[in-house]
Amino acid sequence: MSIIFERIVRFIKSLYPGENPVPLHAPRFTGNEKKYLMDCIDTTYVSYVGEYVSRFEDEMRRFTGAKCAVAVSSGTAALHAALLLVEVAPGDEVITQPLTFVATANAISYCGAKPVFMDVQRSTLGLDPDKLNDFLINNGILKSDGRCYNKATGRKIAACVPVHTFGHPVRIDQIMEICQKFHIPVVEDAAEALGSFYKGQHAGTFGDFGIISFNGNKPVTTGGGGMIITNNETYAVKAKHLTTTAKQPHQWEFIHDGIGYNYRLPNINAAVGCAQLECFAGVLENKRTTTQLYKQFFQEIGMPFITEPEHARSNYWLNAIVLKDRQEREDFLQYSRGNGIQTRPVWTLMSKLPMYQKCQCTSLETAQWLEDRLVNIPSSVRL
Ligand SMILES: *Cc1c(COP(=O)(O)O)cnc(C)c1O
């Protein structure tokens, strides 16, 4: 086995010469980042006032095709605000997948709601529409308020949060159809999916809301930051209001008409985002080429490699391979990390974390299968 591992390590090093260790996903600043940052400092507009925020929002609308975009301080903040705006309330339930970053489940908890974990598909790594449908047919009931309730618990199923895992689009058209039938709002966790499309439409623009993250390891970074995207203008106005301390616009008065959040994105972060977006087409192309090289290599050595699902164009945020079993996964992680390659396993399933162990879940066999085998391999833009 170690001969195969050695070949993999050698191949990855050949893709990223001169980087030791080879990072999993390093940010790249090859455009106007410094220039725009200097501009913020020279003009003193480093905080919440300044033109880069609205410019970043405009460019995000143009790129994703979403009608509206609201910049916020993180992807997690974006998820929290979006869930509040579709009126997820204490005591409600929200359906999501166990195979995701912890922020997805945490944002549900911030609203006082409980996540319900449903299995994922092998082909997309995202929420399985068939299992979602089965669950709702067996457990969902539409009550006279027009909303779906869980028969077993009596709680409202207030939202569904599918994740476009590693940038691979989930079967969002099927999920939308099912959720519409049961009157369940959809917030797409497209944190990892900027530049990913399903049937030609950008991820995050199908649901009531989509959210994107600009954390340092995401395909576009602002240092830290996030974006709420929606095609619903009323929602967008509310999103801006809620994330800017619920302040009524006024030249000098401080009037806040609700308990809002300081989830604004500072101008210096937006400035970095504007510069990053200018280079993003090249980034996507570069990542796609890397994936092509990986795909060819892993085909040659007979190791399963994750590629974009049907009808989808993935941004290939993080490439992943599938090891034989948990033991081989451990061996490979040990070997590659010991030899200067920053590999990492997929997240531990949310349903196993202490704070979510008691949550409802359906059979999670595919998610567990993937947790046992998936390893992410270096996927930065190659310089
Ligand atoms: C990164 C990420 C988030 C959170 O984004 P932050 O900007 O780090 O708060 C949420 N969900 C998923 C799936 C992510 O990968």
Coordinates of C-alpha atoms and ligand atoms in Angstrom, one line a residue:
M1 CA 0.0 0.0 0.0
S2 CA 2.7 2.4 0.9
I3 CA 4.0 2.2 -2.6
I4 CA 0.7 3.6 -3.8
F5 CA 0.8 6.3 -1.1
E6 CA 4.3 7.2 -2.1
R7 CA 3.2 7.7 -5.7
I8 CA 0.3 9.9 -4.6
V9 CA 2.5 12.0 -2.5
R10 CA 5.0 12.4 -5.3
F11 CA 2.3 13.3 -7.7
I12 CA 0.8 16.0 -5.4
K13 CA 4.3 17.4 -4.9
S14 CA 4.8 17.6 -8.7
L15 CA 1.6 19.6 -8.9
Y16 CA 2.7 22.1 -6.2
P17 CA 6.5 22.4 -6.6
G18 CA 8.2 24.5 -4.0
E19 CA 5.4 24.4 -1.5
N20 CA 6.5 22.5 1.6
P21 CA 4.3 21.4 3.2
V22 CA 1.7 21.5 0.4
P23 CA -1.3 23.3 2.0
L24 CA -4.8 22.0 1.5
H25 CA -6.1 25.2 0.2
A26 CA -4.0 28.4 0.4
P27 CA -5.4 31.8 -0.5
R28 CA -3.8 33.5 -3.5
F29 CA -3.5 37.3 -3.9
T30 CA -2.4 37.9 -7.4
G31 CA -4.6 40.9 -8.4
N32 CA -5.5 44.3 -7.0
E33 CA -5.8 43.3 -3.4
K34 CA -2.9 45.5 -2.1
K35 CA -4.0 48.4 -4.2
Y36 CA -7.6 48.3 -2.9
L37 CA -6.4 47.8 0.7
M38 CA -4.1 50.8 0.4
D39 CA -7.1 52.8 -1.0
C40 CA -9.1 51.9 2.1
I41 CA -6.2 53.0 4.4
D42 CA -5.5 56.2 2.4
T43 CA -9.2 57.2 2.5
T44 CA -9.6 56.0 6.1
Y45 CA -12.6 54.0 5.0
V46 CA -11.6 50.8 6.7
S47 CA -14.7 50.0 8.6
Y48 CA -18.4 49.8 7.7
V49 CA -18.6 52.9 5.5
G50 CA -17.0 52.9 2.1
E51 CA -17.7 51.9 -1.5
Y52 CA -16.2 48.5 -1.7
V53 CA -19.1 46.8 0.2
S54 CA -21.8 47.8 -2.3
R55 CA -19.4 47.2 -5.2
F56 CA -18.7 43.7 -3.9
E57 CA -22.5 43.1 -3.6
D58 CA -23.1 44.3 -7.1
E59 CA -20.4 42.1 -8.5
M60 CA -21.7 39.1 -6.6
R61 CA -25.2 39.7 -8.0
R62 CA -23.7 39.9 -11.5
F63 CA -21.6 36.8 -11.1
T64 CA -24.3 34.5 -9.5
G65 CA -27.3 35.9 -11.3
A66 CA -29.1 36.4 -8.0
K67 CA -31.3 39.4 -7.9
C68 CA -30.0 40.6 -4.5
A69 CA -26.9 40.1 -2.5
V70 CA -26.1 41.3 1.1
A71 CA -22.6 41.2 2.3
V72 CA -22.0 40.0 5.9
S73 CA -19.2 39.2 8.3
S74 CA -19.1 35.4 7.8
G75 CA -20.8 32.5 6.2
T76 CA -22.1 31.5 9.6
A77 CA -23.7 34.9 10.1
A78 CA -25.3 34.7 6.7
L79 CA -26.8 31.3 7.6
H80 CA -28.1 32.6 10.9
A81 CA -29.7 35.7 9.4
A82 CA -31.2 33.7 6.5
L83 CA -32.8 31.2 8.9
L84 CA -34.2 34.0 11.1
L85 CA -35.7 35.6 8.0
V86 CA -37.5 32.5 6.9
E87 CA -38.8 32.6 10.5
V88 CA -37.1 29.6 12.1
A89 CA -38.0 30.0 15.7
P90 CA -37.3 28.4 19.1
G91 CA -38.7 24.9 19.2
D92 CA -38.8 24.4 15.5
E93 CA -37.0 21.7 13.5
V94 CA -34.7 22.3 10.5
I95 CA -33.7 19.5 8.1
T96 CA -30.1 19.3 7.1
Q97 CA -27.3 16.8 6.3
P98 CA -24.9 15.4 8.9
L99 CA -22.0 15.6 6.5
T100 CA -21.1 19.3 6.7
F101 CA -19.1 21.9 8.5
V102 CA -20.4 22.5 12.0
A103 CA -21.6 26.0 11.2
T104 CA -24.6 24.6 9.3
A105 CA -25.9 22.9 12.4
N106 CA -24.8 25.7 14.7
A107 CA -26.7 28.4 12.8
I108 CA -29.9 26.3 13.3
S109 CA -29.2 26.1 17.0
Y110 CA -28.6 29.9 17.2
C111 CA -32.3 30.2 16.2
G112 CA -33.3 27.9 19.1
A113 CA -34.3 25.2 16.6
K114 CA -33.2 21.6 16.4
P115 CA -31.4 20.1 13.4
V116 CA -32.9 16.9 11.9
F117 CA -30.2 15.0 10.1
M118 CA -30.9 13.2 6.8
D119 CA -28.6 11.1 4.7
V120 CA -26.6 12.2 1.7
Q121 CA -26.1 10.8 -1.8
R122 CA -22.9 9.2 -2.9
S123 CA -23.0 11.0 -6.2
T124 CA -23.4 14.5 -4.8
L125 CA -22.2 14.2 -1.2
G126 CA -25.3 16.4 -0.5
L127 CA -28.8 15.8 0.9
D128 CA -30.6 12.8 -0.7
P129 CA -33.9 14.0 -2.2
D130 CA -35.4 10.5 -2.2
K131 CA -34.7 10.1 1.5
L132 CA -36.0 13.6 2.2
N133 CA -39.2 12.8 0.3
D134 CA -39.7 9.5 2.2
F135 CA -39.2 11.2 5.5
L136 CA -41.7 13.9 4.8
I137 CA -44.3 11.5 3.4
N138 CA -44.0 9.4 6.5
N139 CA -43.5 12.1 9.1
G140 CA -44.7 15.4 7.7
I141 CA -48.2 16.7 8.0
L142 CA -49.6 20.0 6.6
K143 CA -51.6 21.8 9.3
S144 CA -54.2 24.6 8.9
D145 CA -51.6 27.3 9.2
G146 CA -50.3 26.0 5.9
R147 CA -47.0 24.8 7.4
C148 CA -45.5 21.3 7.7
Y149 CA -45.2 19.7 11.1
N150 CA -43.4 16.6 12.3
K151 CA -46.1 14.1 13.3
A152 CA -43.8 12.3 15.8
T153 CA -42.6 15.4 17.7
G154 CA -45.4 17.9 16.9
R155 CA -42.8 20.5 16.0
K156 CA -42.8 22.7 12.9
I157 CA -40.4 21.7 10.2
A158 CA -39.4 25.3 9.6
A159 CA -36.7 25.0 7.0
C160 CA -34.4 22.8 5.0
V161 CA -30.7 23.5 4.6
P162 CA -29.0 21.4 1.9
V163 CA -25.3 21.8 1.5
H164 CA -23.3 22.0 -1.8
T165 CA -20.5 19.9 -0.3
F166 CA -17.0 20.8 -1.5
G167 CA -18.6 22.9 -4.2
H168 CA -20.4 20.0 -5.8
P169 CA -24.0 21.0 -6.4
V170 CA -26.7 19.0 -4.6
R171 CA -29.8 17.9 -6.5
I172 CA -31.4 21.2 -5.8
D173 CA -34.2 21.1 -8.3
Q174 CA -35.6 17.9 -6.7
I175 CA -35.1 19.2 -3.2
M176 CA -37.0 22.5 -4.2
E177 CA -39.9 20.5 -5.6
I178 CA -40.2 18.4 -2.5
C179 CA -39.9 21.3 -0.1
Q180 CA -42.4 23.4 -2.1
K181 CA -44.9 20.5 -1.8
F182 CA -44.5 20.5 1.9
H183 CA -44.3 24.4 2.2
I184 CA -40.8 24.2 3.7
P185 CA -38.5 27.2 3.0
V186 CA -35.0 26.3 1.6
V187 CA -31.8 28.0 2.6
E188 CA -28.9 26.7 0.5
D189 CA -25.6 26.4 2.2
A190 CA -23.5 27.3 -0.8
A191 CA -20.6 28.4 1.5
E192 CA -18.2 26.3 -0.5
A193 CA -19.9 26.7 -3.9
L194 CA -19.1 30.1 -5.4
G195 CA -18.6 29.4 -9.1
S196 CA -20.7 26.2 -9.0
F197 CA -23.7 25.7 -11.3
Y198 CA -26.6 23.2 -11.4
K199 CA -28.2 23.0 -14.9
G200 CA -26.6 26.3 -15.7
Q201 CA -27.9 28.1 -12.7
H202 CA -25.6 29.3 -9.9
A203 CA -25.8 27.3 -6.6
G204 CA -27.5 29.2 -3.9
T205 CA -30.0 30.9 -6.3
F206 CA -32.7 28.2 -6.2
G207 CA -33.9 28.4 -2.6
D208 CA -35.4 31.3 -0.6
F209 CA -31.9 32.2 0.3
G210 CA -28.4 31.0 -0.5
I211 CA -25.3 31.8 1.5
I212 CA -21.6 32.0 0.5
S213 CA -18.5 32.1 2.7
F214 CA -15.3 34.1 2.1
N215 CA -13.3 32.4 4.8
G216 CA -9.6 32.1 4.2
N217 CA -9.8 28.6 2.8
K218 CA -12.7 29.2 0.4
P219 CA -12.3 29.8 -3.3
V220 CA -12.7 33.5 -2.9
T221 CA -11.6 35.0 0.4
T222 CA -12.1 38.4 2.1
G223 CA -10.1 37.3 5.1
G224 CA -13.4 36.5 6.7
G225 CA -16.8 37.3 5.3
G226 CA -20.0 36.0 3.8
M227 CA -22.8 36.8 1.4
I228 CA -26.6 36.3 1.6
I229 CA -28.1 35.9 -1.9
T230 CA -31.8 35.9 -2.8
N231 CA -34.1 36.6 -5.7
N232 CA -36.7 38.0 -3.3
E233 CA -36.2 41.8 -2.9
T234 CA -38.4 42.0 0.3
Y235 CA -36.1 39.4 1.9
A236 CA -33.0 41.2 0.8
V237 CA -34.2 44.5 2.4
K238 CA -34.9 42.6 5.6
A239 CA -31.5 40.9 5.4
K240 CA -29.7 44.2 5.1
H241 CA -31.7 45.6 8.0
L242 CA -31.3 42.6 10.3
T243 CA -27.5 42.4 9.7
T244 CA -26.9 46.2 10.2
T245 CA -28.3 46.4 13.8
A246 CA -31.8 47.0 12.6
K247 CA -31.1 50.7 12.2
Q248 CA -33.5 52.9 10.4
P249 CA -31.9 55.0 7.7
H250 CA -31.4 58.5 9.1
Q251 CA -28.7 61.1 8.7
W252 CA -28.1 61.5 12.4
E253 CA -30.7 59.8 14.6
F254 CA -30.0 56.4 16.1
I255 CA -33.3 54.6 15.8
H256 CA -33.2 50.8 15.9
D257 CA -36.6 49.2 15.4
G258 CA -35.7 45.6 16.4
I259 CA -32.9 43.5 17.9
G260 CA -30.6 43.4 15.0
Y261 CA -27.1 42.0 14.6
N262 CA -23.8 43.6 13.8
Y263 CA -23.1 41.2 11.0
R264 CA -21.7 43.9 8.6
L265 CA -18.7 43.2 6.3
P266 CA -16.0 45.9 6.8
N267 CA -14.9 47.8 3.8
I268 CA -11.3 46.5 3.9
N269 CA -12.7 42.9 3.7
A270 CA -15.0 43.8 0.8
A271 CA -12.0 45.5 -0.9
V272 CA -10.1 42.2 -0.9
G273 CA -13.2 40.5 -2.2
C274 CA -13.5 42.9 -5.1
A275 CA -9.9 42.2 -6.1
Q276 CA -10.4 38.4 -5.7
L277 CA -13.5 38.4 -7.9
E278 CA -11.7 40.1 -10.7
C279 CA -9.4 37.1 -11.0
F280 CA -12.1 34.4 -10.3
A281 CA -12.6 33.2 -13.8
G282 CA -8.9 32.3 -14.0
V283 CA -9.1 30.7 -10.6
L284 CA -12.0 28.4 -11.7
E285 CA -10.2 27.4 -14.8
N286 CA -7.0 26.7 -12.9
K287 CA -8.8 24.5 -10.4
R288 CA -10.6 22.6 -13.2
T289 CA -7.3 21.8 -14.8
T290 CA -5.9 20.6 -11.5
T291 CA -8.9 18.3 -11.1
Q292 CA -8.4 17.0 -14.6
L293 CA -4.8 16.0 -13.8
Y294 CA -5.8 14.4 -10.5
K295 CA -8.6 12.5 -12.2
Q296 CA -6.2 11.1 -14.8
F297 CA -3.7 10.1 -12.2
F298 CA -6.2 8.4 -9.9
Q299 CA -7.7 6.6 -12.8
E300 CA -4.2 5.2 -13.7
I301 CA -3.6 4.0 -10.1
G302 CA -7.2 2.7 -9.7
M303 CA -8.3 4.9 -6.8
P304 CA -11.8 6.4 -6.7
F305 CA -11.7 10.2 -7.1
I306 CA -14.7 12.5 -6.6
T307 CA -15.9 14.3 -9.7
E308 CA -18.8 16.7 -10.4
P309 CA -22.3 15.1 -10.4
E310 CA -24.6 14.9 -13.4
H311 CA -26.0 18.3 -14.7
A312 CA -23.5 20.1 -12.5
R313 CA -20.5 22.3 -13.0
S314 CA -18.5 22.2 -9.8
N315 CA -16.0 24.9 -8.7
Y316 CA -13.9 22.0 -7.4
W317 CA -13.2 23.8 -4.2
L318 CA -11.6 20.7 -2.5
N319 CA -10.7 17.6 -4.4
A320 CA -11.3 14.3 -2.6
I321 CA -10.4 10.6 -2.9
V322 CA -12.2 7.6 -1.5
L323 CA -10.0 5.1 0.5
K324 CA -11.0 1.5 0.9
D325 CA -12.0 1.7 4.6
R326 CA -11.4 3.6 7.8
Q327 CA -8.1 1.9 8.4
E328 CA -6.7 2.8 5.0
R329 CA -8.0 6.3 5.6
E330 CA -6.0 6.6 8.8
D331 CA -2.9 5.1 7.2
F332 CA -3.1 7.5 4.2
L333 CA -3.7 10.6 6.5
Q334 CA -0.7 9.5 8.6
Y335 CA 1.5 8.9 5.6
S336 CA 0.7 11.9 3.6
R337 CA 0.8 14.4 6.5
G338 CA 4.1 12.8 7.6
N339 CA 5.4 13.5 4.1
G340 CA 4.6 17.2 3.7
I341 CA 1.1 17.0 2.3
Q342 CA -1.8 18.6 4.1
T343 CA -4.5 16.1 3.6
R344 CA -7.6 16.0 5.9
P345 CA -10.5 13.7 6.5
V346 CA -14.1 14.8 5.8
W347 CA -15.8 16.3 8.9
T348 CA -17.0 14.0 11.7
L349 CA -20.8 13.6 11.2
M350 CA -22.7 16.3 13.0
S351 CA -24.9 13.6 14.5
K352 CA -21.9 12.3 16.5
L353 CA -20.9 15.6 18.0
P354 CA -21.8 15.9 21.7
M355 CA -24.2 18.8 21.2
Y356 CA -26.1 17.1 18.4
Q357 CA -26.0 13.4 19.5
K358 CA -29.6 13.5 20.7
C359 CA -31.0 15.0 17.5
Q360 CA -33.4 13.1 15.3
C361 CA -31.9 11.4 12.3
T362 CA -32.8 9.0 9.6
S363 CA -30.5 6.1 8.7
L364 CA -27.2 7.8 7.8
E365 CA -25.4 4.9 6.1
T366 CA -24.1 6.8 3.1
A367 CA -22.9 9.7 5.3
Q368 CA -21.1 7.2 7.6
W369 CA -19.7 5.3 4.6
L370 CA -18.2 8.6 3.3
E371 CA -16.9 9.7 6.7
D372 CA -15.0 6.4 6.9
R373 CA -13.3 6.9 3.5
L374 CA -13.2 10.5 2.2
V375 CA -9.9 12.4 2.3
N376 CA -9.5 15.9 0.9
I377 CA -6.2 16.5 -1.0
P378 CA -4.5 19.8 -1.8
S379 CA -6.6 21.9 -4.2
S380 CA -5.1 25.5 -4.1
V381 CA -4.7 27.4 -7.3
R382 CA -1.4 26.3 -8.9
L383 CA 0.9 29.3 -9.5
Ligands
LIG1 C1 -17.1 27.6 5.5 C2 -18.5 27.0 5.7 C3 -19.5 27.7 6.5 C4 -19.2 28.9 7.3 O1 -18.6 29.9 6.8 P1 -17.7 30.9 7.7 O2 -17.5 32.1 6.7 O3 -16.5 30.2 8.0 O4 -18.5 31.3 8.8 C5 -20.7 27.2 6.5 N1 -21.0 26.0 5.9 C6 -20.1 25.3 5.2 C7 -20.5 24.1 4.5 C8 -18.8 25.8 5.1 O5 -17.9 25.1 4.4

